[in-house]
Coordinates of C-alpha atoms in Angstrom, one line a residue:
Chain L
X1160 CA 92.7 124.4 124.7
X1161 CA 95.0 124.8 121.7
X1162 CA 95.5 121.4 120.0
X1163 CA 98.0 122.7 117.4
X1164 CA 100.2 125.7 117.6
X1165 CA 102.3 126.7 114.6
X1166 CA 105.0 129.3 115.0
X1167 CA 106.9 130.9 112.1
X1168 CA 106.6 127.8 110.0
X1169 CA 108.7 128.0 106.9
X1170 CA 109.4 125.6 104.0
X1171 CA 112.0 126.1 101.3
X1172 CA 112.4 123.9 98.2
X1173 CA 115.9 125.1 97.2
X1174 CA 115.4 128.7 96.2
X1175 CA 111.6 128.6 96.3
X1176 CA 109.8 129.5 99.5
X1177 CA 106.6 127.5 99.5
X1178 CA 105.5 128.4 103.1
X1179 CA 106.8 131.7 104.5
X1180 CA 106.7 132.0 108.2
X1181 CA 103.1 131.1 109.0
X1182 CA 101.6 131.4 112.4
X1183 CA 98.3 129.9 113.5
X1184 CA 96.6 127.7 116.1
X1185 CA 93.7 125.3 116.2
X1186 CA 91.5 125.0 119.2
X1187 CA 90.3 121.6 120.3
X1188 CA 87.0 120.6 118.8
X1189 CA 86.9 123.3 116.1
X1190 CA 86.9 123.2 112.4
X1191 CA 89.8 125.4 111.2
X1192 CA 89.7 126.3 107.5
X1193 CA 92.8 127.0 105.4
X1194 CA 91.9 128.8 102.2
X1195 CA 94.0 129.7 99.3
X1196 CA 94.5 129.3 95.6
X1197 CA 96.5 126.5 93.9
X1198 CA 100.1 126.7 94.9
X1199 CA 99.5 128.9 98.0
X1200 CA 101.2 126.4 100.3
X1201 CA 98.1 124.6 101.8
X1202 CA 99.3 121.0 101.1
X1203 CA 102.9 121.8 102.0
X1204 CA 101.7 123.1 105.4
X1205 CA 99.7 119.9 106.0
X1206 CA 102.7 117.9 104.9
X1207 CA 104.9 119.6 107.4
X1208 CA 102.4 119.2 110.2
X1209 CA 101.9 115.5 109.5
X1210 CA 105.5 114.6 108.9
X1211 CA 105.4 114.2 105.1
X1212 CA 107.7 117.2 104.6
X1213 CA 110.6 118.4 106.6
X1214 CA 110.3 121.8 108.4
X1215 CA 112.8 124.3 107.2
X1216 CA 112.2 126.7 110.1
X1217 CA 109.7 127.2 112.8
X1218 CA 108.0 125.2 115.5
X1219 CA 104.9 123.0 115.7
X1220 CA 103.2 122.0 119.0
X1221 CA 100.6 119.3 119.4
X1222 CA 98.7 119.5 122.7
X1223 CA 101.4 121.8 124.0
X1224 CA 104.2 119.5 123.2
X1225 CA 106.8 120.5 120.6
X1226 CA 107.1 117.8 117.9
X1227 CA 109.1 119.8 115.4
X1228 CA 111.2 117.4 113.4
X1229 CA 109.7 114.4 115.2
X1230 CA 106.3 113.9 113.6
X1231 CA 106.4 110.2 114.2
X1232 CA 105.7 111.0 117.9
X1233 CA 102.5 112.8 116.9
X1234 CA 101.2 110.7 114.1
X1235 CA 99.2 108.4 116.3
X1236 CA 97.1 111.4 117.3
X1237 CA 96.5 112.5 113.7
X1238 CA 94.1 111.3 111.0
X1239 CA 95.1 112.4 107.5
X1240 CA 93.0 112.4 104.4
X1241 CA 95.1 113.7 101.5
X1242 CA 93.7 115.4 98.4
X1243 CA 94.2 112.2 96.4
X1244 CA 93.3 108.7 97.5
X1245 CA 96.1 106.8 99.1
X1246 CA 94.3 103.6 99.9
X1247 CA 95.0 100.2 98.3
X1248 CA 93.3 99.7 95.0
X1249 CA 93.5 95.9 95.3
X1250 CA 91.9 95.7 98.7
X1251 CA 88.2 96.0 99.5
X1252 CA 86.7 98.9 101.4
X1253 CA 86.5 96.7 104.5
X1254 CA 90.1 95.4 104.2
X1255 CA 91.4 98.9 103.7
X1256 CA 89.8 100.1 106.9
X1257 CA 90.9 97.1 108.9
X1258 CA 94.4 97.5 107.6
X1259 CA 94.5 101.2 108.4
X1260 CA 93.3 100.4 111.9
X1261 CA 96.2 97.9 112.3
X1262 CA 98.7 100.5 111.2
X1263 CA 97.7 102.4 114.3
X1264 CA 98.2 99.3 116.4
X1265 CA 94.5 98.5 116.8
X1266 CA 93.8 94.9 117.6
X1267 CA 91.9 92.9 114.9
X1268 CA 88.6 92.6 116.7
X1269 CA 88.5 96.3 117.6
X1270 CA 89.6 97.3 114.1
X1271 CA 86.9 95.2 112.5
X1272 CA 84.2 96.6 114.9
X1273 CA 85.2 100.1 114.1
X1274 CA 85.4 99.4 110.3
X1275 CA 81.8 98.0 110.4
X1276 CA 80.6 101.0 112.3
X1277 CA 82.2 103.5 110.0
X1278 CA 81.1 101.7 106.8
X1279 CA 77.5 101.9 108.2
X1280 CA 77.8 105.6 109.2
X1281 CA 79.3 106.5 105.9
X1282 CA 76.7 104.6 103.8
X1283 CA 79.3 102.3 102.4
X1284 CA 78.0 99.0 103.9
X1285 CA 76.9 97.6 100.6
X1286 CA 80.2 98.3 98.9
X1287 CA 82.3 97.0 101.9
X1288 CA 83.4 93.9 100.0
X1289 CA 84.0 95.6 96.7
X1290 CA 87.5 96.3 95.6
X1291 CA 88.5 99.9 96.2
X1292 CA 89.3 100.4 92.6
X1293 CA 85.7 99.8 91.7
X1294 CA 84.6 102.7 94.0
X1295 CA 83.4 106.0 92.4
X1296 CA 85.5 109.1 93.2
X1297 CA 82.9 110.2 95.9
X1298 CA 82.9 106.8 97.5
X1299 CA 86.7 106.7 97.5
X1300 CA 86.8 110.1 99.3
X1301 CA 84.3 108.9 101.9
X1302 CA 86.3 105.7 102.5
X1303 CA 89.5 107.8 102.8
X1304 CA 87.8 109.9 105.5
X1305 CA 86.7 106.7 107.3
X1306 CA 90.3 105.4 107.1
X1307 CA 91.5 108.7 108.5
X1308 CA 89.3 108.5 111.6
X1309 CA 89.4 104.7 112.3
X1310 CA 91.8 105.2 115.2
X1311 CA 89.8 108.1 116.6
X1312 CA 92.5 110.7 116.2
X1313 CA 92.7 114.0 118.2
X1314 CA 92.8 116.0 115.0
X1315 CA 91.8 115.2 111.4
X1316 CA 93.5 116.8 108.4
X1317 CA 91.2 117.0 105.4
X1318 CA 93.0 118.3 102.3
X1319 CA 90.4 119.5 99.7
X1320 CA 87.8 116.9 100.6
X1321 CA 85.2 117.9 98.1
X1322 CA 87.4 118.8 95.1
X1323 CA 86.6 116.8 91.9
X1324 CA 83.6 115.0 93.2
X1325 CA 79.9 115.4 92.2
X1326 CA 77.5 117.7 94.0
X1327 CA 75.6 114.9 95.8
X1328 CA 78.8 113.3 97.2
X1329 CA 80.2 116.7 98.1
X1330 CA 77.1 117.4 100.2
X1331 CA 77.3 114.0 101.9
X1332 CA 80.9 114.7 102.7
X1333 CA 80.1 118.1 104.2
X1334 CA 77.4 116.5 106.3
X1335 CA 80.0 113.9 107.5
X1336 CA 82.3 116.7 108.4
X1337 CA 79.6 118.4 110.4
X1338 CA 78.7 115.1 112.1
X1339 CA 82.4 114.5 113.0
X1340 CA 82.6 118.0 114.4
X1341 CA 79.5 117.5 116.5
X1342 CA 81.2 114.4 118.0
X1343 CA 84.1 116.5 119.1
X1344 CA 86.7 115.8 116.4
X1345 CA 89.0 118.7 115.7
X1346 CA 89.3 119.3 111.9
X1347 CA 91.9 121.1 109.9
X1348 CA 90.3 121.7 106.5
X1349 CA 91.9 123.0 103.4
X1350 CA 89.5 124.1 100.6
X1351 CA 89.2 126.6 97.8
X1352 CA 85.4 126.6 98.1
X1353 CA 84.7 129.8 100.1
X1354 CA 81.1 129.0 100.7
X1355 CA 82.1 125.6 102.1
X1356 CA 84.5 127.2 104.5
X1357 CA 82.0 129.8 105.5
X1358 CA 79.4 127.1 106.2
X1359 CA 81.7 124.6 108.0
X1360 CA 84.5 126.5 109.7
X1361 CA 84.6 128.4 112.9
X1362 CA 88.0 129.9 112.3
X1363 CA 89.8 130.5 109.1
X1364 CA 93.1 131.6 107.6
X1365 CA 93.7 132.8 104.1
X1366 CA 97.0 131.8 102.6
X1367 CA 98.5 133.4 99.5
X1368 CA 102.0 132.7 98.2
X1369 CA 103.0 130.9 101.3
X1370 CA 101.9 133.7 103.7
X1371 CA 98.8 133.9 105.9
X1372 CA 97.2 137.2 104.9
X1373 CA 94.2 137.0 107.3
X1374 CA 93.2 134.8 110.2
X1375 CA 90.2 134.9 112.5
X1376 CA 86.7 133.7 113.1
X1377 CA 84.2 134.0 110.3
X1378 CA 82.4 136.7 112.2
X1379 CA 85.6 138.7 112.7
X1380 CA 86.3 138.4 109.0
X1381 CA 82.8 139.5 108.0
X1382 CA 83.3 142.7 110.1
X1383 CA 85.8 143.8 107.4
X1384 CA 83.0 144.3 104.9
X1385 CA 80.2 145.3 107.3
X1386 CA 78.3 148.3 106.1
X1387 CA 79.5 147.8 102.5
X1388 CA 76.9 148.0 99.8
X1389 CA 77.4 145.6 96.9
X1390 CA 75.3 145.6 93.8
X1391 CA 75.9 143.0 91.1
X1392 CA 75.1 144.0 87.5
X1393 CA 74.4 141.3 85.0
X1394 CA 75.4 142.6 81.6
X1395 CA 74.8 141.7 78.0
X1396 CA 78.5 141.1 77.3
X1397 CA 81.0 138.5 78.6
X1398 CA 84.0 139.8 80.5
X1399 CA 86.2 136.9 79.8
X1400 CA 89.1 139.1 78.8
X1401 CA 90.9 140.9 81.5
X1402 CA 91.5 143.8 79.0
X1403 CA 87.7 144.5 78.7
X1404 CA 87.5 144.9 82.5
X1405 CA 90.6 147.1 82.8
X1406 CA 89.4 149.6 80.2
X1407 CA 85.9 149.8 81.8
X1408 CA 87.4 150.1 85.3
X1409 CA 89.6 153.0 84.3
X1410 CA 86.6 155.0 82.9
X1411 CA 84.5 154.0 85.8
X1412 CA 87.0 155.3 88.3
X1413 CA 87.1 158.7 86.5
X1414 CA 83.3 158.9 86.6
X1415 CA 82.7 157.5 90.0
X1416 CA 85.8 158.1 92.2
X1417 CA 84.0 157.0 95.4
X1418 CA 83.0 153.6 94.2
X1419 CA 84.8 150.4 93.4
X1420 CA 84.2 148.3 90.4
X1421 CA 85.1 144.6 90.5
X1422 CA 84.6 141.5 88.4
X1423 CA 81.6 139.5 89.4
X1424 CA 81.5 135.8 90.0
X1425 CA 80.1 135.2 86.5
X1426 CA 81.7 136.3 83.3
X1427 CA 78.9 138.6 82.4
X1428 CA 78.8 140.4 85.8
X1429 CA 80.4 143.4 87.4
X1430 CA 80.1 144.5 91.0
X1431 CA 80.0 147.9 92.5
X1432 CA 81.1 148.3 96.1
X1433 CA 80.3 151.4 98.0
X1434 CA 80.4 152.4 101.7
X1435 CA 77.0 154.1 101.4
X1436 CA 73.7 153.6 99.7
X1437 CA 73.4 154.7 96.1
X1438 CA 71.0 155.0 93.3
X1439 CA 71.3 152.7 90.3
X1440 CA 70.4 154.9 87.4
X1441 CA 73.8 156.7 86.8
X1442 CA 75.5 153.3 86.7
X1443 CA 73.0 151.7 84.3
X1444 CA 73.4 154.8 82.1
X1445 CA 77.2 154.5 82.3
X1446 CA 77.2 150.8 81.2
X1447 CA 74.6 151.3 78.5
X1448 CA 76.6 154.3 77.0
X1449 CA 79.5 151.8 76.5
X1450 CA 77.4 149.2 74.7
X1451 CA 76.8 147.1 77.9
X1452 CA 73.1 146.6 78.4
X1453 CA 72.1 145.9 82.0
X1454 CA 69.9 142.8 82.3
X1455 CA 69.7 142.7 86.0
X1456 CA 70.9 144.6 89.1
X1457 CA 70.9 142.7 92.3
X1458 CA 71.9 143.7 95.9
X1459 CA 74.4 141.1 97.2
X1460 CA 74.5 140.1 100.8
X1461 CA 78.1 140.4 101.9
X1462 CA 79.8 137.0 102.2
X1463 CA 83.1 135.6 103.1
X1464 CA 83.9 135.6 99.4
X1465 CA 83.9 139.4 99.4
X1466 CA 86.4 139.3 102.3
X1467 CA 88.6 136.9 100.5
X1468 CA 88.6 139.0 97.3
X1469 CA 89.2 142.1 99.3
X1470 CA 92.0 140.7 101.3
X1471 CA 93.8 138.6 98.7
X1472 CA 93.0 140.5 95.5
X1473 CA 92.4 137.1 93.9
X1474 CA 89.5 136.6 91.6
X1475 CA 87.6 133.7 93.1
X1476 CA 86.3 132.4 89.8
X1477 CA 89.8 132.1 88.5
X1478 CA 91.0 130.3 91.6
X1479 CA 88.2 127.8 91.6
X1480 CA 88.6 127.0 87.9
X1481 CA 92.3 126.4 88.5
X1482 CA 91.6 124.2 91.4
X1483 CA 88.9 122.2 89.5
X1484 CA 91.4 121.6 86.7
X1485 CA 93.7 120.2 89.3
X1486 CA 90.9 118.0 90.7
X1487 CA 90.2 116.7 87.2
X1488 CA 93.9 116.0 86.6
X1489 CA 94.0 114.1 89.9
X1490 CA 91.0 112.0 88.7
X1491 CA 93.0 111.0 85.7
X1492 CA 95.9 109.9 87.9
X1493 CA 97.9 113.1 87.6
X1494 CA 97.5 116.0 89.9
X1495 CA 99.9 118.4 91.4
X1496 CA 100.6 119.6 94.9
X1497 CA 100.1 123.0 96.3
Chain F
X1123 CA 102.5 95.4 121.0
X1124 CA 101.0 98.2 118.8
X1125 CA 104.2 98.2 116.7
X1126 CA 104.0 94.4 116.3
X1127 CA 100.4 94.7 115.1
X1128 CA 101.4 97.2 112.5
X1129 CA 104.4 95.2 111.4
X1130 CA 102.5 91.9 111.0
X1131 CA 99.6 93.6 109.2
X1132 CA 102.0 95.1 106.6
X1133 CA 103.7 91.8 106.2
X1134 CA 100.4 89.8 105.8
X1135 CA 98.9 92.4 103.4
X1136 CA 102.0 92.1 101.2
X1137 CA 101.9 88.3 101.3
X1138 CA 98.3 88.3 100.2
X1139 CA 98.6 91.1 97.7
X1140 CA 101.9 90.2 96.1
X1141 CA 103.8 87.1 97.1
X1142 CA 101.0 84.6 97.2
X1143 CA 99.4 85.7 94.0
X1144 CA 99.4 82.9 91.3
X1145 CA 101.7 84.7 88.8
X1146 CA 104.3 85.2 91.5
X1147 CA 104.1 81.6 92.7
X1148 CA 104.5 80.4 89.1
X1149 CA 107.5 82.8 88.7
X1150 CA 109.1 81.2 91.8
X1151 CA 108.6 77.8 90.3
X1152 CA 109.3 78.4 86.6
X1153 CA 112.4 80.5 87.0
X1154 CA 114.6 77.9 88.7
X1155 CA 113.4 75.2 86.4
X1156 CA 114.2 77.3 83.4
X1157 CA 117.7 78.0 84.7
X1158 CA 118.4 74.3 85.4
X1159 CA 117.1 73.2 82.0
X1160 CA 119.0 75.9 80.2
X1161 CA 122.3 74.5 81.5
X1162 CA 121.4 70.9 80.7
X1163 CA 120.2 71.6 77.2
X1164 CA 123.0 73.9 76.2
X1165 CA 125.9 72.0 77.7
X1166 CA 127.8 69.6 75.2
X1167 CA 128.9 67.5 78.1
X1168 CA 127.0 65.9 80.9
X1169 CA 126.3 68.5 83.6
X1170 CA 126.3 67.5 87.3
X1171 CA 123.2 68.8 88.9
X1172 CA 124.9 69.2 92.2
X1173 CA 127.5 71.5 90.6
X1174 CA 124.7 73.7 89.2
X1175 CA 122.7 73.8 92.4
X1176 CA 124.5 76.6 94.3
X1177 CA 124.4 79.0 91.3
X1178 CA 120.7 78.2 90.5
X1179 CA 119.7 78.7 94.1
X1180 CA 121.6 82.0 94.4
X1181 CA 120.0 83.2 91.1
X1182 CA 116.5 82.2 92.2
X1183 CA 116.9 84.3 95.3
X1184 CA 118.4 87.2 93.6
X1185 CA 115.9 87.5 90.7
X1186 CA 112.9 86.8 92.9
X1187 CA 113.6 89.2 95.7
X1188 CA 115.0 92.2 93.8
X1189 CA 112.3 92.1 91.2
X1190 CA 109.4 91.8 93.7
X1191 CA 110.5 94.4 96.2
X1192 CA 111.7 97.0 93.7
X1193 CA 108.5 96.8 91.7
X1194 CA 106.0 96.6 94.6
X1195 CA 107.5 99.5 96.5
X1196 CA 107.8 101.7 93.3
X1197 CA 104.2 100.7 92.4
X1198 CA 102.9 101.7 95.8
X1199 CA 104.8 104.9 95.7
X1200 CA 103.3 105.7 92.3
X1201 CA 99.8 104.9 93.5
X1202 CA 100.4 106.9 96.7
X1203 CA 99.4 104.0 98.9
X1204 CA 103.0 104.0 100.3
X1205 CA 102.2 107.4 101.7
X1206 CA 99.6 105.8 104.0
X1207 CA 102.5 103.7 105.5
X1208 CA 104.7 106.7 105.9
X1209 CA 102.0 108.5 107.8
X1210 CA 101.5 105.6 110.3
X1211 CA 103.1 106.0 113.7
X1212 CA 105.8 103.4 113.1
X1213 CA 109.5 104.1 112.6
X1214 CA 110.9 104.0 109.1
X1215 CA 113.3 101.2 110.1
X1216 CA 110.4 99.0 111.2
X1217 CA 108.2 100.0 108.2
X1218 CA 111.0 99.0 105.8
X1219 CA 111.7 95.8 107.7
X1220 CA 107.9 94.9 107.4
X1221 CA 108.0 95.7 103.7
X1222 CA 111.1 93.6 103.1
X1223 CA 110.2 90.6 105.3
X1224 CA 107.7 89.3 102.7
X1225 CA 110.4 89.5 99.9
X1226 CA 112.9 87.8 102.2
X1227 CA 110.5 84.9 102.8
X1228 CA 109.7 84.7 99.1
X1229 CA 113.5 84.5 98.4
X1230 CA 114.0 81.7 100.9
X1231 CA 111.1 79.7 99.5
X1232 CA 112.4 80.3 95.9
X1233 CA 115.8 79.0 96.9
X1234 CA 114.5 75.6 97.8
X1235 CA 112.5 75.1 94.6
X1236 CA 115.6 74.0 92.7
X1237 CA 116.6 71.8 95.7
X1238 CA 113.3 70.0 95.4
X1239 CA 113.9 69.4 91.7
X1240 CA 117.5 68.4 92.2
X1241 CA 116.4 65.8 94.8
X1242 CA 114.7 63.9 92.0
X1243 CA 117.7 64.0 89.8
X1244 CA 120.7 63.5 92.1
X1245 CA 121.9 62.3 95.5
X1246 CA 121.8 65.2 98.0
X1247 CA 123.5 63.4 100.8
X1248 CA 126.4 65.0 102.6
X1249 CA 125.1 68.6 102.3
X1250 CA 125.5 70.9 105.3
X1251 CA 121.8 72.0 105.5
X1252 CA 122.4 74.4 108.4
X1253 CA 125.0 76.3 106.5
X1254 CA 122.6 76.3 103.5
X1255 CA 119.9 77.7 105.6
X1256 CA 122.1 80.5 107.0
X1257 CA 123.5 81.3 103.6
X1258 CA 120.0 81.3 101.8
X1259 CA 118.7 83.6 104.5
X1260 CA 121.6 86.1 104.3
X1261 CA 121.5 86.0 100.5
X1262 CA 117.7 86.7 100.6
X1263 CA 118.2 89.5 103.1
X1264 CA 121.0 91.1 101.0
X1265 CA 119.2 90.7 97.7
X1266 CA 116.0 92.1 99.2
X1267 CA 117.8 95.1 100.6
X1268 CA 119.4 95.5 97.1
X1269 CA 115.8 95.6 95.8
X1270 CA 115.0 98.2 98.5
X1271 CA 118.1 100.3 97.5
X1272 CA 116.8 100.2 93.9
X1273 CA 113.2 101.0 94.9
X1274 CA 114.3 104.2 96.7
X1275 CA 116.6 105.3 93.9
X1276 CA 113.9 105.3 91.1
X1277 CA 110.4 106.7 90.7
X1278 CA 108.9 104.6 87.9
X1279 CA 108.2 100.8 87.8
X1280 CA 110.1 100.4 84.4
X1281 CA 113.1 102.2 85.9
X1282 CA 113.0 99.7 88.8
X1283 CA 113.2 96.8 86.3
X1284 CA 116.0 98.4 84.3
X1285 CA 118.0 99.4 87.3
X1286 CA 117.6 95.9 88.8
X1287 CA 119.0 94.3 85.7
X1288 CA 121.9 96.7 85.8
X1289 CA 123.0 95.0 89.0
X1290 CA 121.7 91.5 88.4
X1291 CA 123.1 90.5 85.0
X1292 CA 126.7 91.4 85.8
X1293 CA 126.3 89.3 88.9
X1294 CA 125.4 86.3 86.8
X1295 CA 128.9 86.3 85.4
X1296 CA 131.0 87.9 88.1
X1297 CA 129.9 86.1 91.3
X1298 CA 131.3 82.7 90.6
X1299 CA 127.9 81.2 90.1
X1300 CA 128.7 79.3 86.9
X1301 CA 132.1 80.6 86.0
X1302 CA 134.7 80.0 88.8
X1303 CA 136.3 83.2 90.2
X1304 CA 139.7 81.8 89.3
X1305 CA 138.7 81.7 85.6
X1306 CA 137.8 85.4 85.5
X1307 CA 140.3 87.9 84.2
X1308 CA 142.4 89.3 87.0
X1309 CA 141.1 92.9 86.5
X1310 CA 137.5 91.7 87.1
X1311 CA 138.2 89.8 90.3
X1312 CA 138.1 92.9 92.6
X1313 CA 134.6 93.7 91.1
X1314 CA 133.5 90.1 92.0
X1315 CA 134.6 90.6 95.6
X1316 CA 132.7 93.9 95.8
X1317 CA 129.4 92.0 95.0
X1318 CA 127.5 90.4 97.8
X1319 CA 126.3 87.4 95.8
X1320 CA 129.9 86.2 95.4
X1321 CA 130.0 85.5 99.2
X1322 CA 126.5 83.9 99.3
X1323 CA 127.3 81.6 96.3
X1324 CA 130.6 80.6 97.8
X1325 CA 129.0 79.5 101.1
X1326 CA 126.5 77.5 99.1
X1327 CA 129.3 75.9 97.1
X1328 CA 131.0 74.9 100.3
X1329 CA 127.8 73.6 101.9
X1330 CA 126.8 71.5 98.8
X1331 CA 130.1 70.5 97.1
X1332 CA 132.8 71.5 99.6
X1333 CA 134.5 73.6 96.9
X1334 CA 134.1 77.2 98.1
X1335 CA 137.3 79.3 98.1
X1336 CA 136.4 82.0 100.7
X1337 CA 136.4 81.4 104.4
X1338 CA 132.9 80.8 105.7
X1339 CA 133.1 83.3 108.6
X1340 CA 134.4 85.9 106.3
X1341 CA 131.6 85.3 103.8
X1342 CA 128.9 85.5 106.5
X1343 CA 130.5 88.8 107.9
X1344 CA 130.7 90.2 104.3
X1345 CA 127.0 89.4 103.7
X1346 CA 126.0 91.0 107.1
X1347 CA 128.0 94.1 106.2
X1348 CA 126.4 94.4 102.8
X1349 CA 122.9 94.0 104.4
X1350 CA 123.5 96.6 107.0
X1351 CA 125.0 99.1 104.4
X1352 CA 122.2 98.6 101.9
X1353 CA 119.5 98.9 104.5
X1354 CA 121.0 102.0 106.2
X1355 CA 121.6 103.7 102.8
X1356 CA 118.0 102.9 101.8
X1357 CA 116.6 104.4 105.0
X1358 CA 118.8 107.5 104.5
X1359 CA 117.4 107.8 100.9
X1360 CA 113.8 107.4 102.1
X1361 CA 114.4 110.3 104.6
X1362 CA 116.1 112.4 102.0
X1363 CA 114.0 111.8 98.9
X1364 CA 110.5 110.8 100.1
X1365 CA 110.1 113.1 103.1
X1366 CA 110.8 116.3 101.2

């Protein structure tokens, strides 16, 4: 059963089109990933679905019922965890959860029972009476997720849940997402971490400049690069400047017209993509003749990252560093919206 | 039932987080005392407390409610916690009524602080308390909605303070609180009648000293109209500016 159906959704801010006619659906009980760089339209899409932004054009259905322009009707069925905390700094973790339950009309006793249960499940029992402002970034994110599900919504919107928090908390949050999913919660997840999306999501959509450029299951997406051979070369020179790469790429193309050369995920790496098997020696020789000693050559198992780069043409490393900058700004109280 | 739970939770949270905090309680007490003392100390002639009472009551409500609401909403907007309320399945009208109810109560309580002080200094017999209650309530509602109007027009806490003063300080002189309307230059009088506090202060004058100049039903109707207009315009602005 489709829990959410989005048809030709569009959002204009004056002359600027932030979301440009996107279409997608989310099946009940699945984790749907929404991937894209900073400014692609991920948060704007969530805002339109949850009633925080007006819809310029298009239609949104929840459980088959059209709620375009009347999000209040649907908000009781939604849990929303924004990219930045929106809980009350002066309230304790416990008070925040009980208050959030009451906002959804939960009676005090029920709200308190559920708050106690969630604090336990999320490992926040000991911090329950602490003021929210004393929480670490990771704890705040966990409590925000708990607040998002206190009323047991039909669908949970998670906007960049692991951005800007340390590795250990990010792992805990991923585990919480898996756990929620196993209990039947439908999750709409926006992220810029491809490996996170690959690990968690059943279906995905890539959004770039307000348009969905690819949508499907992880398996369907992986088919796009099946049979492709990828070798990553670690070189003795950093490719931090785009000019370096452009020059090498031009020469590479004239020498090896059947192969594709791409920037690797690390600064010192280049990748060769080919539809067939190939020997390494001519490539090692090519690089070394240009003063680029090869330290390592490694066969790469094709991942969703390759699909993303292939489909969007966006360098993943650049996208993630931009997004991390955004996360850091958010931690300092700033932060922008995409 | 669910709506009532949400409404009362927002109200109770605001009472605990803002209105019952010691600095705000002291603000509610100190402010009316300061106004009363100021008039006693600066006046070369003996000042009748009963004459001052309507003006001090009206000012206590105006300054208490507008400051609190404009600042708390702007602060919550800035910290994004207001977003949590906008995402809750309750109508904007009800949400804003819940947010403003605490400030209205705060204003009503503030209004009676000078009355308590006055009761030690002068005879308060012959006052129409029912009329006072009605007037205090309507002045508190109008002033709170003025605070709401300010809150939805600005984005920073300091802007809320500045914008509040832009409305409040002219009201000190133009609403007949301490300077009778008849003593104002004729070109300023239309401005006085365009300000809600003029009507509230006039009802209080009639209720306390029987010296108001505007008809009571007209003043109540004017205050109701101002309340409806300010609330409706604020809701319109929330929809226009906060739901982009």
